[in-house]
XYZ file of C-alpha atoms in Angstrom:
113
model
C 78.261 70.366 166.665
C 75.931 72.791 164.940
C 77.330 74.864 162.101
C 75.661 77.600 160.087
C 77.121 78.777 156.791
C 75.781 81.925 155.147
C 76.138 82.727 151.466
C 74.669 85.014 148.844
C 76.059 88.384 149.858
C 77.706 90.788 147.472
C 77.673 94.230 145.891
C 74.345 95.351 144.455
C 72.869 98.608 143.197
C 70.091 100.364 145.103
C 66.683 98.982 144.226
C 67.989 95.551 143.276
C 67.600 92.237 145.111
C 69.721 89.600 146.817
C 68.899 86.307 148.466
C 70.955 85.154 151.423
C 71.156 81.500 152.443
C 71.955 79.936 155.797
C 72.751 76.245 155.536
C 72.766 74.227 158.759
C 74.604 71.053 159.671
C 74.516 69.077 162.900
C 70.953 70.038 163.744
C 67.452 70.236 162.321
C 66.978 73.915 161.593
C 63.193 73.818 161.787
C 63.097 72.637 165.398
C 63.838 76.087 166.811
C 63.531 79.765 165.941
C 65.994 81.061 163.350
C 66.857 84.733 163.019
C 68.704 87.066 160.700
C 70.730 89.948 162.121
C 73.005 92.570 160.606
C 75.839 94.802 161.709
C 76.830 97.932 159.855
C 80.263 99.536 160.336
C 80.426 101.381 163.642
C 76.989 100.178 164.746
C 75.594 97.553 167.057
C 74.303 94.265 165.658
C 70.568 94.579 165.050
C 67.762 92.123 164.551
C 66.323 91.921 161.038
C 63.868 89.036 160.857
C 62.823 85.788 162.529
C 61.091 82.604 161.493
C 59.701 80.372 164.229
C 59.675 76.592 164.223
C 56.041 76.818 163.156
C 56.826 79.164 160.285
C 55.643 82.425 161.847
C 57.704 85.352 160.598
C 58.491 88.727 162.118
C 60.419 91.677 160.728
C 62.097 94.839 161.889
C 60.202 97.938 160.793
C 63.158 99.009 158.656
C 62.828 95.956 156.373
C 59.119 95.133 156.611
C 57.588 94.828 153.162
C 60.994 94.487 151.471
C 62.584 91.417 153.091
C 61.158 87.910 153.374
C 62.503 85.153 155.607
C 61.779 81.528 154.732
C 62.996 78.029 155.422
C 63.359 74.866 153.338
C 63.250 71.969 155.769
C 64.224 69.452 153.098
C 67.456 71.354 152.507
C 67.884 72.355 156.174
C 68.440 75.892 154.927
C 66.956 79.280 155.731
C 66.768 82.210 153.365
C 66.473 85.975 153.483
C 65.081 87.445 150.279
C 65.977 91.127 150.165
C 64.200 93.334 147.643
C 64.314 97.079 146.972
C 67.675 97.292 148.677
C 68.845 100.633 150.039
C 72.276 101.982 150.918
C 71.347 101.737 154.587
C 70.952 97.973 154.217
C 74.728 97.728 153.820
C 76.037 95.464 156.593
C 77.378 92.062 157.453
C 74.404 89.730 157.741
C 74.362 86.849 160.207
C 71.981 83.980 160.800
C 71.348 82.683 164.301
C 69.796 79.436 165.489
C 68.120 79.519 168.875
C 68.417 75.795 169.515
C 72.099 76.063 170.414
C 72.651 79.832 170.284
C 74.795 79.324 167.174
C 75.830 82.121 164.833
C 76.987 81.886 161.262
C 80.192 83.535 160.075
C 78.408 86.386 158.326
C 78.127 87.518 154.718
C 78.765 91.050 153.500
C 76.009 92.929 151.697
C 76.960 96.230 150.099
C 74.346 98.401 148.419
C 75.939 101.098 146.304
C 75.697 102.648 142.891
């Protein structure tokens, strides 16, 4: 059974950085596409970024240039480095693994002064 566990969320001031982690068990993360999504209060879940099995990355326009998705195959973990955070980045962030359509439990990111 595949499990994804996110960590690294928290409260941060605008302009600061956070790094989210998504640790996988029960599967080799790098075999399939892995994505990061977020859901703000009262809004639909939206796609943030993706890293393919080959390492190709794609980003939503709203985070392009500020966020970086990466993967450490040795640790079977994916990361989302978030820089220059804005209040509108406040949301619960989820990782998703395409190999088994598995979602993590989510981690809250709050950007506020």
